[in-house]
GROMACS .gro file of C-alpha atoms in nm:
model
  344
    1UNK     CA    1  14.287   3.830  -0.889
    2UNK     CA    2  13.932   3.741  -0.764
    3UNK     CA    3  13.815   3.378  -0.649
    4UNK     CA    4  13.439   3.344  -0.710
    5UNK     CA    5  13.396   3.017  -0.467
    6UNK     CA    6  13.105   3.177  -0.273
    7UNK     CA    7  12.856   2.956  -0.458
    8UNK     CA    8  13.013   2.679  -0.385
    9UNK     CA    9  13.034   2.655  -0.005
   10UNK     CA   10  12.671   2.767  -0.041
   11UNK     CA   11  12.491   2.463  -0.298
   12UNK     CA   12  12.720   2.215  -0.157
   13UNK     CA   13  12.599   2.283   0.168
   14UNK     CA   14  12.192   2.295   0.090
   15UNK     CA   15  12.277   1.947  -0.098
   16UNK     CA   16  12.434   1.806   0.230
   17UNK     CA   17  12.085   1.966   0.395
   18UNK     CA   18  11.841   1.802   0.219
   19UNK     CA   19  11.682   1.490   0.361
   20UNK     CA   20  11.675   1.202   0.160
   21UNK     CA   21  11.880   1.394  -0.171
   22UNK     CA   22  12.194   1.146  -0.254
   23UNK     CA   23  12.552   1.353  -0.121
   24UNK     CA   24  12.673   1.524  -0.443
   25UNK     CA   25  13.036   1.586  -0.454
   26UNK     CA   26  13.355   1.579  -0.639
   27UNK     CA   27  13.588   1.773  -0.898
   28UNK     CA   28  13.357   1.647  -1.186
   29UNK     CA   29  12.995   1.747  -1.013
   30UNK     CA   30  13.123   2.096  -0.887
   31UNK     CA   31  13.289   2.119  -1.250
   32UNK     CA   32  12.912   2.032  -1.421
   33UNK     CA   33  12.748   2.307  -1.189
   34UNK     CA   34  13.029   2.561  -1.225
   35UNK     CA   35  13.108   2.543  -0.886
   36UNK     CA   36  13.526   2.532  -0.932
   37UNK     CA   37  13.744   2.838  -0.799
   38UNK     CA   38  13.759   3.060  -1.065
   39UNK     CA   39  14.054   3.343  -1.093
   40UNK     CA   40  13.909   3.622  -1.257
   41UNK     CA   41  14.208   3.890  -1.399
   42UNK     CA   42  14.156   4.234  -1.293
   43UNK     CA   43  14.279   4.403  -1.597
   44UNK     CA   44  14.416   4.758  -1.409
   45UNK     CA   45  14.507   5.065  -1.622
   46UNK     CA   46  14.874   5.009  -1.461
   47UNK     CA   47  14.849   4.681  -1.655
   48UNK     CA   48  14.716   4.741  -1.944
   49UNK     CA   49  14.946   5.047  -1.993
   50UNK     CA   50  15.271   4.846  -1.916
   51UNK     CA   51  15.204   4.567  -2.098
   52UNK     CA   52  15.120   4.771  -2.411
   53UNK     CA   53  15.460   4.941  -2.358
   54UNK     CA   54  15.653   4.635  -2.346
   55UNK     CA   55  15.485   4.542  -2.651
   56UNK     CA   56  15.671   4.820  -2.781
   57UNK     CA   57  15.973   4.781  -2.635
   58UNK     CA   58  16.022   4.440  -2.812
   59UNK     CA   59  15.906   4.503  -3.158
   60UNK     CA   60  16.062   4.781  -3.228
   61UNK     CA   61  16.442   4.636  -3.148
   62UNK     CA   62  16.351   4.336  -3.307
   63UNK     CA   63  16.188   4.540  -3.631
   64UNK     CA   64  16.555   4.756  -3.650
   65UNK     CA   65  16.756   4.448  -3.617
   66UNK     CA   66  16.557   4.264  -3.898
   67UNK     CA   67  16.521   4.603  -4.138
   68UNK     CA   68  16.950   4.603  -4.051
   69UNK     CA   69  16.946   4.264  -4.179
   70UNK     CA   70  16.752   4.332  -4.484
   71UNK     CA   71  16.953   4.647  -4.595
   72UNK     CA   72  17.283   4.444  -4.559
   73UNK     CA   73  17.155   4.233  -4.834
   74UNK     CA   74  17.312   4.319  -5.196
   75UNK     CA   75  17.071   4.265  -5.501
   76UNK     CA   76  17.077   4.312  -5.860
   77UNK     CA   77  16.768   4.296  -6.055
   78UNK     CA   78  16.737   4.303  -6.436
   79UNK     CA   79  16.447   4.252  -6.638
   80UNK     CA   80  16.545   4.147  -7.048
   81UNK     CA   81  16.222   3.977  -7.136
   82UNK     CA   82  16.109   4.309  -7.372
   83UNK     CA   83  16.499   4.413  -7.442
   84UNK     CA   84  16.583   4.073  -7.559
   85UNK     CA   85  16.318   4.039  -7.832
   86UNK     CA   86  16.452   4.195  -8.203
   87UNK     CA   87  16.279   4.503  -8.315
   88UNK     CA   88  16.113   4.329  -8.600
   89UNK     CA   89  15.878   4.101  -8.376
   90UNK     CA   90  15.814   4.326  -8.122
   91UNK     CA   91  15.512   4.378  -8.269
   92UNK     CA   92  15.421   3.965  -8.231
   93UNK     CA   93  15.632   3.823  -7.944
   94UNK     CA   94  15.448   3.503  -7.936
   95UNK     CA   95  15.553   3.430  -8.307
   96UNK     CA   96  15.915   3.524  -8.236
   97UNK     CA   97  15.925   3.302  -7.894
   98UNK     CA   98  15.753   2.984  -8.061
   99UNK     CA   99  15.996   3.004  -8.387
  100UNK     CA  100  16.313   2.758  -8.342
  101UNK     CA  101  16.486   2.917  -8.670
  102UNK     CA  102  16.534   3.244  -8.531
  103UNK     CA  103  16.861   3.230  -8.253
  104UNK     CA  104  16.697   3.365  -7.904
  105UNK     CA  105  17.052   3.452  -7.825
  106UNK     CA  106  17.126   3.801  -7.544
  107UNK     CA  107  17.327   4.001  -7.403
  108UNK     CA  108  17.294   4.199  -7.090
  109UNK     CA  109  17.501   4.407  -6.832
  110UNK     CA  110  17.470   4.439  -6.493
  111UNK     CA  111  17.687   4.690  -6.246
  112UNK     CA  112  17.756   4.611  -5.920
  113UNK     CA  113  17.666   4.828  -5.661
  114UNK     CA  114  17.820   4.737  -5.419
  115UNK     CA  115  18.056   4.459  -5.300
  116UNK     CA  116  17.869   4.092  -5.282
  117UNK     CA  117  18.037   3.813  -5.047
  118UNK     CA  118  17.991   3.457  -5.191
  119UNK     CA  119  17.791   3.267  -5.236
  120UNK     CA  120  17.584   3.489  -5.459
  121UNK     CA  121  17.242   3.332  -5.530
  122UNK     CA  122  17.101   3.309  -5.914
  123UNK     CA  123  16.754   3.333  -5.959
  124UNK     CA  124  16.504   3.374  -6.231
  125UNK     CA  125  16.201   3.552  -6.109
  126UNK     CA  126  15.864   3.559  -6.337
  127UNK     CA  127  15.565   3.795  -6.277
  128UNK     CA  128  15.162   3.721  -6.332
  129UNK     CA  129  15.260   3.338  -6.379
  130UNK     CA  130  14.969   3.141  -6.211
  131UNK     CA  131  15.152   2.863  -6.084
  132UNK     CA  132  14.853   2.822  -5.780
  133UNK     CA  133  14.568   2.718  -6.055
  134UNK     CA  134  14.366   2.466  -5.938
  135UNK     CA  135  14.415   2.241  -6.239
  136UNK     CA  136  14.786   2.331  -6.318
  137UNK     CA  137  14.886   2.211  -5.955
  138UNK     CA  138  14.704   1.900  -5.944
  139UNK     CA  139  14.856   1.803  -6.308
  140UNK     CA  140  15.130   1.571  -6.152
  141UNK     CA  141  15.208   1.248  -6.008
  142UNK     CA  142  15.393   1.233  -5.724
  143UNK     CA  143  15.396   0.816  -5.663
  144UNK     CA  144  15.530   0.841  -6.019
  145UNK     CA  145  15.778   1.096  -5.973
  146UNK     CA  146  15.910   0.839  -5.656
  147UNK     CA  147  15.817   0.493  -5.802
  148UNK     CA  148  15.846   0.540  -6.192
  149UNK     CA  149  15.692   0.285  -6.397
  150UNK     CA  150  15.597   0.115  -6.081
  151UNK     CA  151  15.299   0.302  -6.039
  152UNK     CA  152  15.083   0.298  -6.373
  153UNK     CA  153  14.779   0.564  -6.262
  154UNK     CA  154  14.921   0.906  -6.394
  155UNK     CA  155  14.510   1.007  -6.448
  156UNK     CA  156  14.594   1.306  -6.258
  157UNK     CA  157  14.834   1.411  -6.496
  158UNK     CA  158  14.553   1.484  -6.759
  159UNK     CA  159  14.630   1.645  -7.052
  160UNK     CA  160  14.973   1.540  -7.023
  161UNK     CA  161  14.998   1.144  -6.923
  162UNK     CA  162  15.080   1.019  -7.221
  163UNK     CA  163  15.198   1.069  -7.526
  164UNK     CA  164  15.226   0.867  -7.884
  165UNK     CA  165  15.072   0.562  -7.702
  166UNK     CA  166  15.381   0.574  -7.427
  167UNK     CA  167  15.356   0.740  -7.098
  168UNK     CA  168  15.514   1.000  -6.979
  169UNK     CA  169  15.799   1.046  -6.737
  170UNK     CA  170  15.759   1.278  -6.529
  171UNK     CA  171  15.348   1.341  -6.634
  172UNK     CA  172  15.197   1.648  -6.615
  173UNK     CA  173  15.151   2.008  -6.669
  174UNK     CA  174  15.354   2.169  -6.375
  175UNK     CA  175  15.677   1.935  -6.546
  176UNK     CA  176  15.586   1.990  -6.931
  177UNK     CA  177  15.622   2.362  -6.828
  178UNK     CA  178  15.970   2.346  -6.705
  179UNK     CA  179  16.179   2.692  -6.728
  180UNK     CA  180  16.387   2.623  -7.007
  181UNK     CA  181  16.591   3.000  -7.044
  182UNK     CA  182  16.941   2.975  -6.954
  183UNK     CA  183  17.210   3.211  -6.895
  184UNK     CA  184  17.628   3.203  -6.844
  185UNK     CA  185  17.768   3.520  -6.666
  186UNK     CA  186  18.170   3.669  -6.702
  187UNK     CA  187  18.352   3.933  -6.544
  188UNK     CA  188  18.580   4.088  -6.813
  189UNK     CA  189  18.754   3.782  -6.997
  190UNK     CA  190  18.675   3.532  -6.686
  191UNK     CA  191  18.410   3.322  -6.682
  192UNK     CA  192  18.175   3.346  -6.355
  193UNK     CA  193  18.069   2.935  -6.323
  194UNK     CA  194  17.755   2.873  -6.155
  195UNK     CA  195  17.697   2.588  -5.911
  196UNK     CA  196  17.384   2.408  -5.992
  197UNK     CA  197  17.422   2.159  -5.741
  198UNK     CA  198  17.223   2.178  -5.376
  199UNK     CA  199  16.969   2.429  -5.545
  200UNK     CA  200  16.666   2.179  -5.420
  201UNK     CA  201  16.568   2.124  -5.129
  202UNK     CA  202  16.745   1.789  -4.915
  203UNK     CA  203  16.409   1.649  -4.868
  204UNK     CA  204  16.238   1.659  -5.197
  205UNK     CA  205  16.575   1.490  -5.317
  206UNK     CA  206  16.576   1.221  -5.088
  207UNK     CA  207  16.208   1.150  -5.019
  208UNK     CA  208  16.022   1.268  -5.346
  209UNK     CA  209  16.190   1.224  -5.653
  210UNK     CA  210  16.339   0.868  -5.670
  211UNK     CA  211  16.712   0.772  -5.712
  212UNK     CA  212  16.627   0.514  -5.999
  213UNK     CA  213  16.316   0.660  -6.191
  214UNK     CA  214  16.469   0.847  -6.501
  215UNK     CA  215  16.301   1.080  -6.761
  216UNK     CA  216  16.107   0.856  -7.015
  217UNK     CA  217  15.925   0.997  -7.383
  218UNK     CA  218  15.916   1.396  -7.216
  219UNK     CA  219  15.862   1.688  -7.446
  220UNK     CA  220  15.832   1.416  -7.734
  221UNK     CA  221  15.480   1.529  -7.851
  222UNK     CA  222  15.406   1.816  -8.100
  223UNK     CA  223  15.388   2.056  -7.837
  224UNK     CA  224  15.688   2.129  -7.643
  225UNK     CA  225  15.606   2.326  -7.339
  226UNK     CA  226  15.955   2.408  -7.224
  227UNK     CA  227  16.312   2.253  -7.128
  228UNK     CA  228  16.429   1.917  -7.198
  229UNK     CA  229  16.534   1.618  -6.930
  230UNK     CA  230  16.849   1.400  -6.989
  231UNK     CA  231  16.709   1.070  -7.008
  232UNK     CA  232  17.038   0.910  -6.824
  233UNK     CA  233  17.005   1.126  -6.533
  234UNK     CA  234  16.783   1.020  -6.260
  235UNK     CA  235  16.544   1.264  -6.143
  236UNK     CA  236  16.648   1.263  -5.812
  237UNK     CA  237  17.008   1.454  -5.953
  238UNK     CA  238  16.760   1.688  -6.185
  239UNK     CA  239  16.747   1.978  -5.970
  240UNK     CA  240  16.587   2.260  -6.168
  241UNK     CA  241  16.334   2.007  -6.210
  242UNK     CA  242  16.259   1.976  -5.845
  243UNK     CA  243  16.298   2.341  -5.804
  244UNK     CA  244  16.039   2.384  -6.033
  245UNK     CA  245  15.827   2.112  -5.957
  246UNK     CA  246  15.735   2.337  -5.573
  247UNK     CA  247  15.518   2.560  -5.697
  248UNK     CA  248  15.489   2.870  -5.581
  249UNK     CA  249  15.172   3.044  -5.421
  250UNK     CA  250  15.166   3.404  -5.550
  251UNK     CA  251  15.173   3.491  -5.911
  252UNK     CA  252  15.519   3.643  -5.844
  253UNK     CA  253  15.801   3.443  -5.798
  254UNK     CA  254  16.155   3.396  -5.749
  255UNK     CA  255  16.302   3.031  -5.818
  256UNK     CA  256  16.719   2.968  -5.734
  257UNK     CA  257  16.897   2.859  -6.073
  258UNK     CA  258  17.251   2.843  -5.886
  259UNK     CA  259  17.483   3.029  -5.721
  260UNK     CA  260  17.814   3.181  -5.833
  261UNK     CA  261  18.061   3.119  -5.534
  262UNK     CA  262  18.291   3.405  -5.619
  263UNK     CA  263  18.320   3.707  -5.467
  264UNK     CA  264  18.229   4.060  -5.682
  265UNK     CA  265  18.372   4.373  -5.631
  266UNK     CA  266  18.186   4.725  -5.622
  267UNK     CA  267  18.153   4.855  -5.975
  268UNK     CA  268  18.202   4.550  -6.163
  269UNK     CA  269  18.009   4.465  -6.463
  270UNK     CA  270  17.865   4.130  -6.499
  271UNK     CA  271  17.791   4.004  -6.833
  272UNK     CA  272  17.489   3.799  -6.871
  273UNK     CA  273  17.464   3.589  -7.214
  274UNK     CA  274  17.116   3.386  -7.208
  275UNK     CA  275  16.863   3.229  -7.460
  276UNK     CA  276  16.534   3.403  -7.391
  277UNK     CA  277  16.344   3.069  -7.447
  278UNK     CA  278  16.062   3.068  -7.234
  279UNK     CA  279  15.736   3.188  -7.341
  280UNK     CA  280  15.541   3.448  -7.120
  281UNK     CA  281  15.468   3.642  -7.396
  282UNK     CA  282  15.145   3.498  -7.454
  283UNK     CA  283  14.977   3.539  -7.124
  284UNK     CA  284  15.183   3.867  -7.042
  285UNK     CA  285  15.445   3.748  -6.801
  286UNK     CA  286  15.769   3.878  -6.714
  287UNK     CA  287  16.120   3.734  -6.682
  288UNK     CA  288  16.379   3.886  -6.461
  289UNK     CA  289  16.728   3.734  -6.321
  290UNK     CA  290  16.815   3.836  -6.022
  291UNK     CA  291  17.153   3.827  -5.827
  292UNK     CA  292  17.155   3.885  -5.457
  293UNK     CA  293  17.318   3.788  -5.149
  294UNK     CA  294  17.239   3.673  -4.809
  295UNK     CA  295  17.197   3.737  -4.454
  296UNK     CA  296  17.105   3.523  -4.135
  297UNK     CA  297  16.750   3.604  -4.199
  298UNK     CA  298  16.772   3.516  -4.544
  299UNK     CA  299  16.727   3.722  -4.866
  300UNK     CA  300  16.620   4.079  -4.902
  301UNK     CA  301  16.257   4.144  -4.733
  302UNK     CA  302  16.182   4.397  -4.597
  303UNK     CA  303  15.834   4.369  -4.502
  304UNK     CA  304  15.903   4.159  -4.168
  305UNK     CA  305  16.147   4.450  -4.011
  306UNK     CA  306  15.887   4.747  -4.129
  307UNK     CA  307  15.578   4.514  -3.983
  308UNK     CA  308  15.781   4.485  -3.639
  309UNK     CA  309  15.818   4.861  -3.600
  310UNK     CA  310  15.452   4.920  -3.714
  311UNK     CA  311  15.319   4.680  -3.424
  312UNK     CA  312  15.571   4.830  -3.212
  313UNK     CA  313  15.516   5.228  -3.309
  314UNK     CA  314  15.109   5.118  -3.267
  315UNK     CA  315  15.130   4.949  -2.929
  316UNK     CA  316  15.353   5.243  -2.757
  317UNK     CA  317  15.101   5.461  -2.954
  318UNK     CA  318  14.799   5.335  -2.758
  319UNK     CA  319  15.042   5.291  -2.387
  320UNK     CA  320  15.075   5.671  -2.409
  321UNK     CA  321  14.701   5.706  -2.489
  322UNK     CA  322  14.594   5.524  -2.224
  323UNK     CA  323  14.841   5.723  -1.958
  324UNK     CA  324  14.667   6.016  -2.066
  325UNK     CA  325  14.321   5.868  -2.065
  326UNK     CA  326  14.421   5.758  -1.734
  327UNK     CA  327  14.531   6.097  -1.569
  328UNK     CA  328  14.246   6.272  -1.720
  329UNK     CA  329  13.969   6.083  -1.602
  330UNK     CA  330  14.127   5.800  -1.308
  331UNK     CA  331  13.982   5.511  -1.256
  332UNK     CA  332  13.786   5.560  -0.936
  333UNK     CA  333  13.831   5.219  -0.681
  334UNK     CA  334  13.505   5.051  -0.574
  335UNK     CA  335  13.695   4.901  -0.283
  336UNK     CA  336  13.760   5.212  -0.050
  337UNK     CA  337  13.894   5.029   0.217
  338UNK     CA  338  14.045   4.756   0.077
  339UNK     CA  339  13.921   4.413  -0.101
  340UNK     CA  340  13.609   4.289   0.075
  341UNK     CA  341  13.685   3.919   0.270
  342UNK     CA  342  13.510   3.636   0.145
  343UNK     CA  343  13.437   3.385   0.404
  344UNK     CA  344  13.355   3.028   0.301
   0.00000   0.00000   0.00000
């Protein structure tokens, strides 16, 4: 470390010199004229090489100990949107989703690969499904979804405040859009049951959604955009509501729909039977469900343990660099005897 104070002995003393010039002093004048101590890091090849190998030295445990984490993490993945659509209207999905006569009634099988420790999380996941837009976002109420009736401005809930002269309860696109597919699951002749309950987060339950506001004229209009609310259930006790109703930022998208809190065994098969309801046909979505597992760090991802060892990898990279750098060319001192004194 250098101290620059040289200056400052030096102006403080011409001010004290001048004849009839008021005495200038104090933290806040010497702070004005840059006159403060200053440290001044001497950034040595010594330290700049060790502290880009300690760099490494943490990452790259931490990256192996998340990627562990990751890979411990069992999860099924099964898309049925196409598979689950008869081979007559594959040729016009939309018509085949929109038509209530014809039974939207599935099958599918999924294997497990390996053995899954409850609780084993349910979710539906849907691709290139903008739930970010600008105007689908903002199309809600949230004093409405806390207060009810008690608060009569749903404006922001435009196109969908109102309907037959009534309002609407809860208002707005982001709610009228509500995942409506559902599935049941067995193993063999058992039934797997799925826990809905404590799918949503403690908060939004609590603090967001109230305890006496329930579900008043929804999906009563011509157009029904997806499921249905009990009207005797508050909304507060809805929960794939308020799963739904936290939108997600990327156009790809997992949402939890329960979790089945028994254990599987490798090689099982899991039979899914669902209603392939929802429509993503027309704007080319897709719709996967997705068992999986968990681990202290949370689901399968295994972008955070790769992104460790890449930072890692890249600062050791540029510590052995440097040493080489270093013993190539040296840095030469400019202080052959030592540090010069500075004298105040």
């Amino acid at each position: 470390m250098d101290l620059d104070r040289g200056s400052s002995s030096t102006s403080s003393t011409s001010a004290r010199a001048t004849p009839g010039r008021p005495v200038r002093h104090g933290a806040l004048y010497q702070f004005t004229q840059q006159n403060l101590p200053a440290c001044k890091p001497v950034l040595t090849p010594a330290a700049v090489i060790s502290t880009f190998l300690l760099m490494g030295l943490i990452f790259i445990p931490v990256g192996i100990v998340t990627l562990r984490a990751s890979y411990s993490v069992v999860e099924i993945v099964d898309r049925y949107d196409n598979d689950c659509v008869p081979e007559e209207y594959r040729g016009n999905k939309v018509a085949y989703v929109k038509d209530d006569s014809i039974p939207k009634n599935c099958s599918r099988f999924m294997k497990v690969p390996k053995s899954m420790k409850a609780p084993i999380y349910v979710y539906y996941q849907l691709d290139n499904y903008y739930q970010n837009h600008r105007r689908y976002v903002k199309s809600r109420s949230d004093r409405q979804l806390l207060d009810g009736l008690g608060y009569n401005d749903s404006s922001s809930c435009r196109p969908l405040e109102s309907s037959n002269d009534l309002p609407i309860v809860p208002c707005g696109l982001i709610a009228w859009s509500l995942f409506n597919d559902t599935y049941k699951f067995s193993r063999g002749p058992s039934e797997l049951k799925v826990n809905r309950k404590g799918i949503a987060w403690k908060s939004d339950r609590n603090h967001k959604f109230g305890k006496h506001v329930y579900p008043l004229n929804f999906q009563n209009g011509t157009l029904t955009g997806g499921a249905k609310l009990d009207p005797s259930i508050p909304l507060s006790d809805q929960e794939d509501l308020i799963v739904w109703m936290r939108t997600a930022a990327l156009p790809t998208f997992r949402k939890l729909y329960g979790k089945i809190e028994e254990d599987l065994e490798e090689d099982d098969v899991i039979t899914v039977k669902l209603k392939n309801n929802y429509n993503t046909y027309s704007f080319g979505g897709k719709k996967k469900i997705v068992l999986s597992t968990s681990s202290w760090l949370g689901g399968k991802n295994d972008f955070l343990g790769f992104a460790n060892l890449f930072v890692g990898s890249f600062s050791i990279l540029i510590s052995i660099i440097f040493l080489l750098l270093h013993v190539k060319s040296p840095r030469q001192s400019l202080w052959r005897d030592g540090p010069p004194l500075i004298l105040e």
